[in-house]
mmCIF file of C-alpha atoms in Angstrom:
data_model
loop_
_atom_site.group_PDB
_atom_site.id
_atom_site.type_symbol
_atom_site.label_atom_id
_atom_site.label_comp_id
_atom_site.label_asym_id
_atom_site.label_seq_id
_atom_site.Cartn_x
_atom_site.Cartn_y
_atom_site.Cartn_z
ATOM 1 C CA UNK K 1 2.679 -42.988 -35.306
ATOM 2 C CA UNK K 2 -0.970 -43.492 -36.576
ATOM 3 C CA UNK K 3 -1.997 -46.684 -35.053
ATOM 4 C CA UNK K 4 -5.162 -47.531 -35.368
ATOM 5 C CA UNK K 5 -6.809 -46.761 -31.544
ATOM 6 C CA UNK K 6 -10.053 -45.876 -33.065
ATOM 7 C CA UNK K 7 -12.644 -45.046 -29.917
ATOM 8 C CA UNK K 8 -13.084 -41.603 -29.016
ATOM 9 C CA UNK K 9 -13.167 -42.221 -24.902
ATOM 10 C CA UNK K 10 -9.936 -42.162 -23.019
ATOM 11 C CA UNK K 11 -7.906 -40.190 -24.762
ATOM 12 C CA UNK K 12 -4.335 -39.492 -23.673
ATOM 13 C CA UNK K 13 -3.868 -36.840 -20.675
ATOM 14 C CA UNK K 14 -3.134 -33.005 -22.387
ATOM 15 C CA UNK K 15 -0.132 -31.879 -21.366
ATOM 16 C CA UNK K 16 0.312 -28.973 -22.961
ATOM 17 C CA UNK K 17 -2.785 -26.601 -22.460
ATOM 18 C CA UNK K 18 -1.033 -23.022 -23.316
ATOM 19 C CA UNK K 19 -3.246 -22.380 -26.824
ATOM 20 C CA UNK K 20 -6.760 -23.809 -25.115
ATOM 21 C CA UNK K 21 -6.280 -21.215 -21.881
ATOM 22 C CA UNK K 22 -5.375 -18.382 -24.211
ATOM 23 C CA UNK K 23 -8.287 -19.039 -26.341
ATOM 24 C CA UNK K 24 -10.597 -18.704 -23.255
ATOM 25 C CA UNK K 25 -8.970 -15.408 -21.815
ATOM 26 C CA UNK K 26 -6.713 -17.366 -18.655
ATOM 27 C CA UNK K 27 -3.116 -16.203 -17.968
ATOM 28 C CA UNK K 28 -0.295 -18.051 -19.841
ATOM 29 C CA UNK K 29 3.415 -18.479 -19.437
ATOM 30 C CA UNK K 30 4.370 -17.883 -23.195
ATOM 31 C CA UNK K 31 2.044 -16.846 -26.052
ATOM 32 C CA UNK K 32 0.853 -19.847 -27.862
ATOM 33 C CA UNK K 33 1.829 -20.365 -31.487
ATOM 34 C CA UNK K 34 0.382 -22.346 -34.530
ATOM 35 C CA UNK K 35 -0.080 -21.437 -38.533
ATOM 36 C CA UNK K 36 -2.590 -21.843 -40.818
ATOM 37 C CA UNK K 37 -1.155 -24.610 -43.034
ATOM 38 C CA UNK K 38 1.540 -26.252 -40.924
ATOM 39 C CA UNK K 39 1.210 -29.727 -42.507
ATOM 40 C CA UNK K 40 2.076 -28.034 -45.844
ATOM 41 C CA UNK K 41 3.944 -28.502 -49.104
ATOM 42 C CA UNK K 42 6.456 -26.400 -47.684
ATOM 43 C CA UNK K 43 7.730 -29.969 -45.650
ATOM 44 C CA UNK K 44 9.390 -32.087 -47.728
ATOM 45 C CA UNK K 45 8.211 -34.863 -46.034
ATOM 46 C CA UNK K 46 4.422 -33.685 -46.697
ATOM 47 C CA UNK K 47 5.385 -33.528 -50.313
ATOM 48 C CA UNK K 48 6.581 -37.301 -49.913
ATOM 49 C CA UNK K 49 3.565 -38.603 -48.225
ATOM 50 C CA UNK K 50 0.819 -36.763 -50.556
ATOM 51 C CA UNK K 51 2.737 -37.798 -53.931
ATOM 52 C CA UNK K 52 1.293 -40.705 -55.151
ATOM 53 C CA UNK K 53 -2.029 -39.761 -53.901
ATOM 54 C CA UNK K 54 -5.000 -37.627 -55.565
ATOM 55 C CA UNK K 55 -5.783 -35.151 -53.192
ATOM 56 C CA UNK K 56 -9.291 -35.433 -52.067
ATOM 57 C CA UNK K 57 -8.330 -39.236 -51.271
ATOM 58 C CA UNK K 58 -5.793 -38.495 -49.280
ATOM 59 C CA UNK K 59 -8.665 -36.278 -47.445
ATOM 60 C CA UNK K 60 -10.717 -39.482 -47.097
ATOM 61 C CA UNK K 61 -7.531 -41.793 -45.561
ATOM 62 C CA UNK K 62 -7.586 -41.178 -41.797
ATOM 63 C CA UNK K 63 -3.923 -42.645 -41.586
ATOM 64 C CA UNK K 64 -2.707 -40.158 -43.894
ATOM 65 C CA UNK K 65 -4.406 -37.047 -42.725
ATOM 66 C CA UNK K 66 -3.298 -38.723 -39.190
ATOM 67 C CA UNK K 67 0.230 -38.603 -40.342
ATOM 68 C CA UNK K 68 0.273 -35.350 -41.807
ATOM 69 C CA UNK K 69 -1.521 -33.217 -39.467
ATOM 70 C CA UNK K 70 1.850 -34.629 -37.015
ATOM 71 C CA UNK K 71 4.547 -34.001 -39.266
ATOM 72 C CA UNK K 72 4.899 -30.586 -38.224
ATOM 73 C CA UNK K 73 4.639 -31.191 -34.716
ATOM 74 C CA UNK K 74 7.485 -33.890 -35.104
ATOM 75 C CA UNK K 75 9.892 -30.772 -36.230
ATOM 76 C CA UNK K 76 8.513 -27.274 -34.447
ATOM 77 C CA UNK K 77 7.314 -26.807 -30.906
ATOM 78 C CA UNK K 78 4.095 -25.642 -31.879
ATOM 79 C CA UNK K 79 1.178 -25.014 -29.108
ATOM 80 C CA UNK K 80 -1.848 -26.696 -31.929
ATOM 81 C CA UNK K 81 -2.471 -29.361 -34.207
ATOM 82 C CA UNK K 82 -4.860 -28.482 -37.047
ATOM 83 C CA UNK K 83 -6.536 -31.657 -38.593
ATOM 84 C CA UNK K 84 -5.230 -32.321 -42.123
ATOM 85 C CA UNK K 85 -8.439 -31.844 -44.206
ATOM 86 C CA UNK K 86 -9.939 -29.322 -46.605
ATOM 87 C CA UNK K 87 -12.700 -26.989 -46.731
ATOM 88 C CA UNK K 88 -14.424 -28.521 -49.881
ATOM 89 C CA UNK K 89 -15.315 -31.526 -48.226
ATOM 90 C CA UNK K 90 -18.811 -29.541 -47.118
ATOM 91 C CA UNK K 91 -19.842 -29.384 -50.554
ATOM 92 C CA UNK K 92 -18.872 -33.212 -51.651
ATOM 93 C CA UNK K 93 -20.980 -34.260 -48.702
ATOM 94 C CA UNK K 94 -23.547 -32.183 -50.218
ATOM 95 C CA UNK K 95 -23.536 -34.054 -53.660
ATOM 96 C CA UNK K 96 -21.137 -31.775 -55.561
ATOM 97 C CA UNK K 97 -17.988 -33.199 -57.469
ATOM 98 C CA UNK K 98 -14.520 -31.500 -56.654
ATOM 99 C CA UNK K 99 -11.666 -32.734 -58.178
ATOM 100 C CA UNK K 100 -8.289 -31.241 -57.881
ATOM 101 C CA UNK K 101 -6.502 -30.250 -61.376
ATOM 102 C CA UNK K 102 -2.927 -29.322 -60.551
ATOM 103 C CA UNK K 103 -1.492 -26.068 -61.339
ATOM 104 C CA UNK K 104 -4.922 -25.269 -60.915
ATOM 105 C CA UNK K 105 -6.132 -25.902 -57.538
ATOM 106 C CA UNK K 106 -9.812 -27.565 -56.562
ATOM 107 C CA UNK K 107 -12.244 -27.529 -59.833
ATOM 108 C CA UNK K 108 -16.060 -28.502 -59.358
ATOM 109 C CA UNK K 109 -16.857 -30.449 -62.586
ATOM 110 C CA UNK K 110 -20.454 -29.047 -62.266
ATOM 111 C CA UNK K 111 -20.412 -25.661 -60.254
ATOM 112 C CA UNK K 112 -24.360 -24.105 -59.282
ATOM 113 C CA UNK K 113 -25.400 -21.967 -62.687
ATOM 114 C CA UNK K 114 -29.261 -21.559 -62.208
ATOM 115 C CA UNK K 115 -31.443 -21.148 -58.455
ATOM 116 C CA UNK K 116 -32.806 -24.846 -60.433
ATOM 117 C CA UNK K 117 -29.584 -26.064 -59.324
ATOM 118 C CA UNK K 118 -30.366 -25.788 -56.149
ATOM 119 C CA UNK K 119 -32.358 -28.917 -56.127
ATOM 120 C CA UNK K 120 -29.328 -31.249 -57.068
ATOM 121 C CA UNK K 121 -27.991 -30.556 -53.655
ATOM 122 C CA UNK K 122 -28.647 -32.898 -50.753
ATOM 123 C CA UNK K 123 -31.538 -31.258 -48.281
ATOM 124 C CA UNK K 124 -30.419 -33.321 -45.507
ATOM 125 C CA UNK K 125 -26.869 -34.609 -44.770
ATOM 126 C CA UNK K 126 -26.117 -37.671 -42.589
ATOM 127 C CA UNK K 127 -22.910 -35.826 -41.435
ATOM 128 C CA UNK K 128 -21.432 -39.189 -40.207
ATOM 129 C CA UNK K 129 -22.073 -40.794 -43.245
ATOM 130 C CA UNK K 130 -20.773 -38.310 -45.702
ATOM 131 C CA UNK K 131 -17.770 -37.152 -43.755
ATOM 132 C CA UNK K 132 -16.978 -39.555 -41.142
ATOM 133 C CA UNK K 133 -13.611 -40.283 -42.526
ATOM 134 C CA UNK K 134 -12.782 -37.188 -41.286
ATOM 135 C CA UNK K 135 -14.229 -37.795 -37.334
ATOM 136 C CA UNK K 136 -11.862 -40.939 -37.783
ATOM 137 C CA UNK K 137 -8.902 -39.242 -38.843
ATOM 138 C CA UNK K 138 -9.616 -36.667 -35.612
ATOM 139 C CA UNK K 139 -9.935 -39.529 -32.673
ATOM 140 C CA UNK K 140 -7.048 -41.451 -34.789
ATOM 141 C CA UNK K 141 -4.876 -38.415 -34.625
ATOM 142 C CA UNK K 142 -6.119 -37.319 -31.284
ATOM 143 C CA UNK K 143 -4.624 -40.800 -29.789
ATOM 144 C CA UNK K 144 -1.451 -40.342 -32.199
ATOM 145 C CA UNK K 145 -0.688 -36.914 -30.359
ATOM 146 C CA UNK K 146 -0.562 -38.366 -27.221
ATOM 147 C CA UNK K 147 -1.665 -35.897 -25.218
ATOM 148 C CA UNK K 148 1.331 -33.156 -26.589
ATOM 149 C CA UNK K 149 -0.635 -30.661 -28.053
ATOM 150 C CA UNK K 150 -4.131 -29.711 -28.401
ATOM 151 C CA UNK K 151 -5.990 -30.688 -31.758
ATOM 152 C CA UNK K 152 -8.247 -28.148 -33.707
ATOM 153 C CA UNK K 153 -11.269 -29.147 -36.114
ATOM 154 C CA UNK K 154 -12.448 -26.652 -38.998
ATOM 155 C CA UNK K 155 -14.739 -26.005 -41.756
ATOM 156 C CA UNK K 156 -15.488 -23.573 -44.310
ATOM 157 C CA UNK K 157 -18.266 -20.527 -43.573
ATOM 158 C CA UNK K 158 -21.478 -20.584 -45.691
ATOM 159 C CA UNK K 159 -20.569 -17.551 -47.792
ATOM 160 C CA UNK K 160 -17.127 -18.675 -48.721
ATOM 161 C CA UNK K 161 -17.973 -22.486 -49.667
ATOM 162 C CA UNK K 162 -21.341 -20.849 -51.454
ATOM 163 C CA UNK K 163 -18.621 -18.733 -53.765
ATOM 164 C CA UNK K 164 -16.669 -21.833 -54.942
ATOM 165 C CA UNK K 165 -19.890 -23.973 -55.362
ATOM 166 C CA UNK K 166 -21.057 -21.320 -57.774
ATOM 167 C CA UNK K 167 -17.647 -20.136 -59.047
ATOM 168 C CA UNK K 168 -16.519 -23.892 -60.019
ATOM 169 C CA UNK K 169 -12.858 -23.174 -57.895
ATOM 170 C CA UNK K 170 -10.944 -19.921 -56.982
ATOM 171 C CA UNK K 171 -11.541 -16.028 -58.931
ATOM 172 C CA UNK K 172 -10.387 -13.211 -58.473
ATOM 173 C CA UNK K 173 -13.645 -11.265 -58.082
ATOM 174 C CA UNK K 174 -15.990 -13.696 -57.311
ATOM 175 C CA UNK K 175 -18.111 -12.174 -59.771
ATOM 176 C CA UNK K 176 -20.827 -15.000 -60.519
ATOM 177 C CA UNK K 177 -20.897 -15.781 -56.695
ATOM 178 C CA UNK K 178 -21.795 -12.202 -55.960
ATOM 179 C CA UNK K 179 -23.946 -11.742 -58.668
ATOM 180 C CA UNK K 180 -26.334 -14.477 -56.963
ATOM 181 C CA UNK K 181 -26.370 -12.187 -53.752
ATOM 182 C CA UNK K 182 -27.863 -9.661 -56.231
ATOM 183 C CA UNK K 183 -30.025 -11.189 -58.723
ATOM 184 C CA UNK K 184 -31.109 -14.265 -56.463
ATOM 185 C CA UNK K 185 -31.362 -13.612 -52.343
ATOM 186 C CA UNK K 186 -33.840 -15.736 -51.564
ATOM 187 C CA UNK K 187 -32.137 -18.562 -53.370
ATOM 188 C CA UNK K 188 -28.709 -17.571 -51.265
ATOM 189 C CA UNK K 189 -30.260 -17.160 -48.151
ATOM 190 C CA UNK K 190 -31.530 -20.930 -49.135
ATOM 191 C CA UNK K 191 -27.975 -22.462 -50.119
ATOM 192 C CA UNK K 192 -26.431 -20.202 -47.298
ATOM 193 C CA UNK K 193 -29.038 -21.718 -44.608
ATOM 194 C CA UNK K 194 -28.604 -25.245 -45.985
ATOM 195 C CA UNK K 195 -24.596 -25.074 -45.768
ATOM 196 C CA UNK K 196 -25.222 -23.536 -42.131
ATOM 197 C CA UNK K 197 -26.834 -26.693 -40.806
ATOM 198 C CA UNK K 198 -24.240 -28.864 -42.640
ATOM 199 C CA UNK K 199 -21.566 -27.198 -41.114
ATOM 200 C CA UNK K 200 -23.292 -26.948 -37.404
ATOM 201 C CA UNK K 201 -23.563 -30.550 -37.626
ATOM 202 C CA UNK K 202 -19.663 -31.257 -39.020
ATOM 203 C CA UNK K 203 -18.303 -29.008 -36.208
ATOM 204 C CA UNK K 204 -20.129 -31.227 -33.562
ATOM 205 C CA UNK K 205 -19.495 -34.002 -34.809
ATOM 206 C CA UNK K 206 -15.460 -32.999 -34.868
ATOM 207 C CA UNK K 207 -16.062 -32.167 -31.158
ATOM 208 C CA UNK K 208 -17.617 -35.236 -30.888
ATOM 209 C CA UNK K 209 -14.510 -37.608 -32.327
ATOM 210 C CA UNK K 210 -12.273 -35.496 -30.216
ATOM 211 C CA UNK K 211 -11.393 -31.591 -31.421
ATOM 212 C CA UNK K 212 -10.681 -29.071 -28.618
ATOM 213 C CA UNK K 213 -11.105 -26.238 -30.587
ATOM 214 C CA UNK K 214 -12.799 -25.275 -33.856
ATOM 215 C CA UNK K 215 -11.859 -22.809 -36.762
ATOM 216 C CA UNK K 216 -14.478 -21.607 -38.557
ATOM 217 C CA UNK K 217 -12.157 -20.109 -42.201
ATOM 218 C CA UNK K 218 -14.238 -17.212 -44.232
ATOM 219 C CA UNK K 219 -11.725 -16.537 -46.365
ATOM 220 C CA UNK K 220 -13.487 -14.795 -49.176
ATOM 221 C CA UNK K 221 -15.209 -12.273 -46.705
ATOM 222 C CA UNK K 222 -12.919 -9.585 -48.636
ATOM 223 C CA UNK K 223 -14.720 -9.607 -51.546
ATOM 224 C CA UNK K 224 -18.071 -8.539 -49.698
ATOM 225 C CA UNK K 225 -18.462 -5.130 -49.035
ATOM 226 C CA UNK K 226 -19.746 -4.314 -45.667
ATOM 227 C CA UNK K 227 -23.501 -4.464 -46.094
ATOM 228 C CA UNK K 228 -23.244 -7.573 -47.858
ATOM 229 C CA UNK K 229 -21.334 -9.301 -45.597
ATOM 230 C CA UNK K 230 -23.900 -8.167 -43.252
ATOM 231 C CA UNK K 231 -26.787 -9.635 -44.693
ATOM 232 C CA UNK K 232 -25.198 -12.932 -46.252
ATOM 233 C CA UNK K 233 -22.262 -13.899 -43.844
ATOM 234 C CA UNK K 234 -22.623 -12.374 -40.630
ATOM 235 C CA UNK K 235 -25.992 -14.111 -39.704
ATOM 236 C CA UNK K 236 -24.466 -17.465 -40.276
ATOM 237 C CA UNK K 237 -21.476 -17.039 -38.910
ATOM 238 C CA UNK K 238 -23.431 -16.233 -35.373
ATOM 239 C CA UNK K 239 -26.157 -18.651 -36.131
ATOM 240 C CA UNK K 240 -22.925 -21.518 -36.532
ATOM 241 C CA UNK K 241 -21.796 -20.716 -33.093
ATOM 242 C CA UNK K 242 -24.755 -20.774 -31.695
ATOM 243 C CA UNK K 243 -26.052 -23.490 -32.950
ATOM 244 C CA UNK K 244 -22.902 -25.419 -32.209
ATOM 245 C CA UNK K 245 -22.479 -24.560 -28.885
ATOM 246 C CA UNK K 246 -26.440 -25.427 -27.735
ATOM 247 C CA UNK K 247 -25.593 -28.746 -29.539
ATOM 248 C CA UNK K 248 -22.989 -29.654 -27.997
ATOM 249 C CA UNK K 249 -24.460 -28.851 -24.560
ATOM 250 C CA UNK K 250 -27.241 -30.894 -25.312
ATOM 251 C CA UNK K 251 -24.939 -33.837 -26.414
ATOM 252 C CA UNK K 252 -23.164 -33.264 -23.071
ATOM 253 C CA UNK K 253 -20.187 -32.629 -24.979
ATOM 254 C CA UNK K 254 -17.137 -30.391 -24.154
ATOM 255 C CA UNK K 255 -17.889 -26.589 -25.159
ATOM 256 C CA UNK K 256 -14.671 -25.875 -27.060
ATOM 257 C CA UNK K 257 -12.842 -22.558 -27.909
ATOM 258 C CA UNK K 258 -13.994 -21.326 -31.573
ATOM 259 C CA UNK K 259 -12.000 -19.268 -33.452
ATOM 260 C CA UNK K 260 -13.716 -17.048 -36.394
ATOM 261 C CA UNK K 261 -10.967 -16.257 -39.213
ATOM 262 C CA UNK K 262 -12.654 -13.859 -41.741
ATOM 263 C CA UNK K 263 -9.811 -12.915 -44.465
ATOM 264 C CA UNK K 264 -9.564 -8.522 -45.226
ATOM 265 C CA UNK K 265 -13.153 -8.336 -43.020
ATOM 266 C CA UNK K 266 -11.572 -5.182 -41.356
ATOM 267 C CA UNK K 267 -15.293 -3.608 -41.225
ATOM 268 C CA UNK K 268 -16.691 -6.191 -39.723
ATOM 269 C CA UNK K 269 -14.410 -6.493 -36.753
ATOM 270 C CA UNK K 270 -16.636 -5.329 -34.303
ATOM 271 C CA UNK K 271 -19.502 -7.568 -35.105
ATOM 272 C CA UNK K 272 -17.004 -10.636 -35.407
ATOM 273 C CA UNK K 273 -16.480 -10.078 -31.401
ATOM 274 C CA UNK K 274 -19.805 -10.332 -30.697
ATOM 275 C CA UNK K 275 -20.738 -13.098 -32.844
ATOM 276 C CA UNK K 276 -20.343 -15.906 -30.474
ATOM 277 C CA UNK K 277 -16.704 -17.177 -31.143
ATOM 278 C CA UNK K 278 -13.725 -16.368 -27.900
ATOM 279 C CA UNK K 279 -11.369 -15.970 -31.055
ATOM 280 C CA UNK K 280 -10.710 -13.620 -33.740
ATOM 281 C CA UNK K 281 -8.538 -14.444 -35.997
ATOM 282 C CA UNK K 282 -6.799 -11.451 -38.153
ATOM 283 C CA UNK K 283 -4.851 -11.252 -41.514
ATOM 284 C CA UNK K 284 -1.762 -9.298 -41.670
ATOM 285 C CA UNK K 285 -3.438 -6.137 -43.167
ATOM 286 C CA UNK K 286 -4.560 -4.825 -40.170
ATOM 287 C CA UNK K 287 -2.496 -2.596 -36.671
ATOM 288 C CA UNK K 288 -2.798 -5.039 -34.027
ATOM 289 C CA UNK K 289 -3.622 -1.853 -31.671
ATOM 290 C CA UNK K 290 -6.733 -1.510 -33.715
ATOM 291 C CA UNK K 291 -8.145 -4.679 -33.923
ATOM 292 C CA UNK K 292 -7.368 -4.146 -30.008
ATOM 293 C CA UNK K 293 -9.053 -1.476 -30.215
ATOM 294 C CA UNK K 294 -12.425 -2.350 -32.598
ATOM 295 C CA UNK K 295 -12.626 -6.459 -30.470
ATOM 296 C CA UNK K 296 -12.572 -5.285 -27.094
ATOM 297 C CA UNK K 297 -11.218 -6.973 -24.395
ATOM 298 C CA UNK K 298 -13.604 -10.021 -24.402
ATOM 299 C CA UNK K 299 -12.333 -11.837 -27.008
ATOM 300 C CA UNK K 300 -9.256 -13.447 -27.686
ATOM 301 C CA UNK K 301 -6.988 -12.557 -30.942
ATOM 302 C CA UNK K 302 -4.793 -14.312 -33.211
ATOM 303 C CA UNK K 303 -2.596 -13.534 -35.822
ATOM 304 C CA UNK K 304 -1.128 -11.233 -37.839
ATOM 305 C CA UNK K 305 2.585 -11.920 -38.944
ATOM 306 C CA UNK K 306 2.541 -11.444 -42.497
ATOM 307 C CA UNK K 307 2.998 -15.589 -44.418
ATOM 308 C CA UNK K 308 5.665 -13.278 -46.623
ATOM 309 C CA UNK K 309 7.737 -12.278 -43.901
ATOM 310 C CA UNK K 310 8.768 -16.122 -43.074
ATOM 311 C CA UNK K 311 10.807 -14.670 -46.340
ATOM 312 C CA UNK K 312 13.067 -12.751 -43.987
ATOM 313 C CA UNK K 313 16.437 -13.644 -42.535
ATOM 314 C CA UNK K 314 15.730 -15.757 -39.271
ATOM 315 C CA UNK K 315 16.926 -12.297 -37.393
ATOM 316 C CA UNK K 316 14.747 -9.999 -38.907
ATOM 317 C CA UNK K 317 12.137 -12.734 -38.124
ATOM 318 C CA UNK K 318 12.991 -12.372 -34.618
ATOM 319 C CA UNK K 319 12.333 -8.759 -34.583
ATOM 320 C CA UNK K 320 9.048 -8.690 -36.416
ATOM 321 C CA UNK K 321 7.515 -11.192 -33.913
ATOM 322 C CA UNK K 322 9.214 -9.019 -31.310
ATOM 323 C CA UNK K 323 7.143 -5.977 -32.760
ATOM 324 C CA UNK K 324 4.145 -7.984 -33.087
ATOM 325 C CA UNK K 325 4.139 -9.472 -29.519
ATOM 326 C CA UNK K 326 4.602 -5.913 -28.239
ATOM 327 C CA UNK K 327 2.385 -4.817 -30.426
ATOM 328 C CA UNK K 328 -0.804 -7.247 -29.326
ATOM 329 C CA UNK K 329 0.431 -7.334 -25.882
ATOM 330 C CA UNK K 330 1.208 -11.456 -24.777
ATOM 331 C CA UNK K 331 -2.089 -12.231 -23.357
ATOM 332 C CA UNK K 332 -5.438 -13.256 -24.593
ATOM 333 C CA UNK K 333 -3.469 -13.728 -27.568
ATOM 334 C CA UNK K 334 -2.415 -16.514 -29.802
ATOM 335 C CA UNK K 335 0.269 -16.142 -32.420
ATOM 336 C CA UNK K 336 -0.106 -17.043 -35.718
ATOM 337 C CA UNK K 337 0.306 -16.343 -39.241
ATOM 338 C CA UNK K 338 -2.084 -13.235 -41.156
ATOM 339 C CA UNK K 339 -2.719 -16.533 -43.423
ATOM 340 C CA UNK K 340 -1.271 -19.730 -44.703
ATOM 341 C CA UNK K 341 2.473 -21.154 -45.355
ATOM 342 C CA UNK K 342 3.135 -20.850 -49.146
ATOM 343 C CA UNK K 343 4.500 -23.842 -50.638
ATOM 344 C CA UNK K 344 7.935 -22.382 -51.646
ATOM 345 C CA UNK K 345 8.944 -21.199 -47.812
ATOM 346 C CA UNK K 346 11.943 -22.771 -45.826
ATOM 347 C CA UNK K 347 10.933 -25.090 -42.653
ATOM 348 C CA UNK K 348 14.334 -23.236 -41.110
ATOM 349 C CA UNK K 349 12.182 -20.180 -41.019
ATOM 350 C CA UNK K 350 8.781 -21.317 -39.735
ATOM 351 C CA UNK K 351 10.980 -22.521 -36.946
ATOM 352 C CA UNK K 352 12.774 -19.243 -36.047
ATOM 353 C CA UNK K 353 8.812 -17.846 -36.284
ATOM 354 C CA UNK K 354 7.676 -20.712 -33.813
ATOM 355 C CA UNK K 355 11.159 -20.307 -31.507
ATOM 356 C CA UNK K 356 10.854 -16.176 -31.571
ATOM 357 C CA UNK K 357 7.128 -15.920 -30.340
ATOM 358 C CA UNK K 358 8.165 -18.670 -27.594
ATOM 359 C CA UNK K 359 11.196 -17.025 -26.513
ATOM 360 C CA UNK K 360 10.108 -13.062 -26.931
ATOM 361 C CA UNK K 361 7.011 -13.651 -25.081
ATOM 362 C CA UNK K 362 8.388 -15.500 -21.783
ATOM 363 C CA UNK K 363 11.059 -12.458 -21.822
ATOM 364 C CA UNK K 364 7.820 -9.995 -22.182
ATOM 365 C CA UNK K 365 6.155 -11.962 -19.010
ATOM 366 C CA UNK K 366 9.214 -12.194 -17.281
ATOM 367 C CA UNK K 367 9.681 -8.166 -17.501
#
C-alpha cells in the first residue's frame, strides 16, 4: 500500500535488478519486460480509482499516482514500474492551463498563437515548487514497491510538449506547431531551450526523490522530417542527457539508465545512439535486425511488439514475442510494447505478453 514514508534515504533493498542491468549492457537471465502505459484504463481497477477524479488532480495526489503506478505490478510480473504521471505537467509548471475534456483528451484553454506569447511563460521554474507533487509521489511509491521492481521517472522532449503548447492538444499534422519551425526559429529555438532546462531540472529532481531510470517520450518526432528533427529535436534531446547526467554527478546523485523513445524517428536512429541515452526505445514500425543494425552495439534497445497485437489469441501472442525475441536477440535488450496499452485491451493478454517474453527468453539463454 501507499503509506505515507515520505524521505527519500533508505529505501527498501532492490531485489529485482534484471531491467536496470539490461539497460546498461550486463548479462541477464531473462529479457526484462515493461509497457508503456501499464497503469492504464485497460485495468478495471485503474478505471475505479481515477473515476471520481479530474485527471490532472489525480496527477497532483501522490497517494493516487502511488497506487496506480502498483496496480499493475500487483497482477503481472513485470521487470519496471513507470511513475503514474503525464507529460503535460512541463507546461502547467510553466504557467500554461491544461485541462482534460473527455472524449477529447488534454485541451490547453490558451495554447501559444503569436512569438508575443512567449512572454506569458515562466523564464525560470522552481522545479520543486511547481512539480514536487510528483518527486513525492516517486519516494512515496519508491517505499510502496518495496524493493520488487525498479521505478522509472519520465518527461516529455522539447519538440513534442512545444507541439501541444502551440497546437492547444493532439492533431493530426501538427500543422501550426510546424509552421512555427518555419515562420519563427528563433522564437522555437527560444521555447525549445526554455522547455530543455525545465525538463533537465524535472529529470534530476525525479532522480533525486528516488527514479532509477528515466524515459525521455518524443512522441511526435514522426511528424518532423529528417532535417527538422535535426535542427529542432535532436540538439535537445543530447543537450537533456547531458545536462542531466553532469547534474546529477555534481549533486552526487546516482547516474541512472535513460531511455530515449522517439515515435516513427526511423531516420534518426543513428543519431539517437549517439545522443547520450544507453536506451533506444523503438515503435513497432521498424525490423528489429535494422535498428540492430543502424544503433550499434553500444546501446541498449527496447521495444517493438506491436500495442495491436495484445489483440491476438494468447498463443499467437506467444509466437510473436517468440519472433521478436529471436528477432532482437535476448541481450542488451528490454521488451516492451512499439507504444502504449489502448484502453479497450484484455489484462488476460498483457499477461500472456509479460509471461511469453519471460518464459521464451530463459528457453533462448538456456539453448
Amino acid at each position: 500500500t501507499c503509506s505515507f514514508s515520505r524521505s527519500p534515504k533508505s529505501f527498501p533493498k532492490l531485489k529485482n535488478d534484471t531491467f536496470l542491468r539490461a539497460a546498461r549492457g550486463e548479462e541477464t537471465e531473462h529479457t526484462p519486460v515493461w509497457c508503456m502505459r501499464q497503469a492504464g484504463r485497460y485495468l478495471p481497477e485503474f478505471r475505479e480509482t481515477r473515476a471520481a477524479q479530474d485527471f490532472f488532480a489525480t496527477c497532483r495526489s501522490p497517494k493516487l499516482c502511488c497506487e496506480l503506478t502498483l496496480q499493475p505490478l500487483r497482477r503481472f510480473p513485470l521487470d519496471a514500474a513507470i511513475i503514474f504521471s503525464d507529460i503535460l505537467v512541463v507546461p502547467q509548471a510553466l504557467g500554461m492551463e491544461v485541462i482534460m475534456v473527455p472524449g477529447k483528451g488534454p485541451t490547453f484553454t490558451e495554447p501559444l498563437k503569436e512569438v508575443e506569447d512567449l512572454l506569458k511563460l515562466r523564464q525560470k521554474v522552481d522545479v520543486t515548487a511547481e512539480l514536487g507533487y510528483v518527486f513525492q509521489a516517486i519516494t512515496l511509491t519508491r517505499h510502496s514497491l518495496e524493493g520488487k521492481v525498479p521505478l522509472i521517472g519520465f518527461s516529455g522532449a522539447p519538440w513534442t510538449l512545444m507541439s501541444y503548447m502551440i497546437e492547444g492538444g493532439g492533431s493530426s499534422t501538427m500543422a501550426k506547431a510546424k509552421s512555427w519551425l518555419y515562420r519563427h526559429p528563433e522564437a522555437s529555438h527560444q521555447l525549445l531551450r526554455l522547455l530543455a532546462n525545465v525538463i533537465t531540472d524535472y529529470l534530476v529532481g525525479q532522480v533525486a526523490a528516488g527514479a532509477q531510470a528515466l524515459q525521455l517520450f518524443e512522441s511526435h518526432a514522426g511528424h518532423l522530417g529528417p532535417e527538422q528533427f535535426q535542427d529542432f529535436a535532436l540538439p535537445y534531446i543530447r543537450d537533456i542527457a547531458q545536462a542531466v547526467k553532469s547534474k546529477l554527478k555534481e549533486a552526487a546523485l546516482p547516474l541512472v539508465p535513460m531511455i530515449i523513445f522517439a515515435k516513427d524517428a526511423h531516420y534518426a536512429l543513428r543519431d539517437l545512439a549517439h545522443a547520450g541515452y544507453e536506451v533506444v526505445g523503438l515503435d513497432w514500425t521498424i525490423r528489429p535486425q535494422e535498428a540492430r543494425a543502424q544503433t550499434g552495439k553500444d546501446v541498449t534497445l527496447q521495444g517493438n511488439l506491436d500495442p495491436c497485437a495484445l489483440y491476438a489469441p494468447k498463443e499467437k501472442i506467444g509466437e510473436l514475442v517468440k519472433k521478436m525475441l529471436e528477432a532482437f536477440g535476448t541481450q542488451r535488450y528490454i521488451a516492451n510494447l512499439g507504444h502504449g496499452l489502448y484502453p479497450d485491451m484484455n489484462p488476460e493478454h498483457v499477461g500472456a505478453f509479460v509471461e511469453a517474453v519471460h518464459a521464451h527468453s530463459r528457453h533462448i539463454n538456456k539453448h
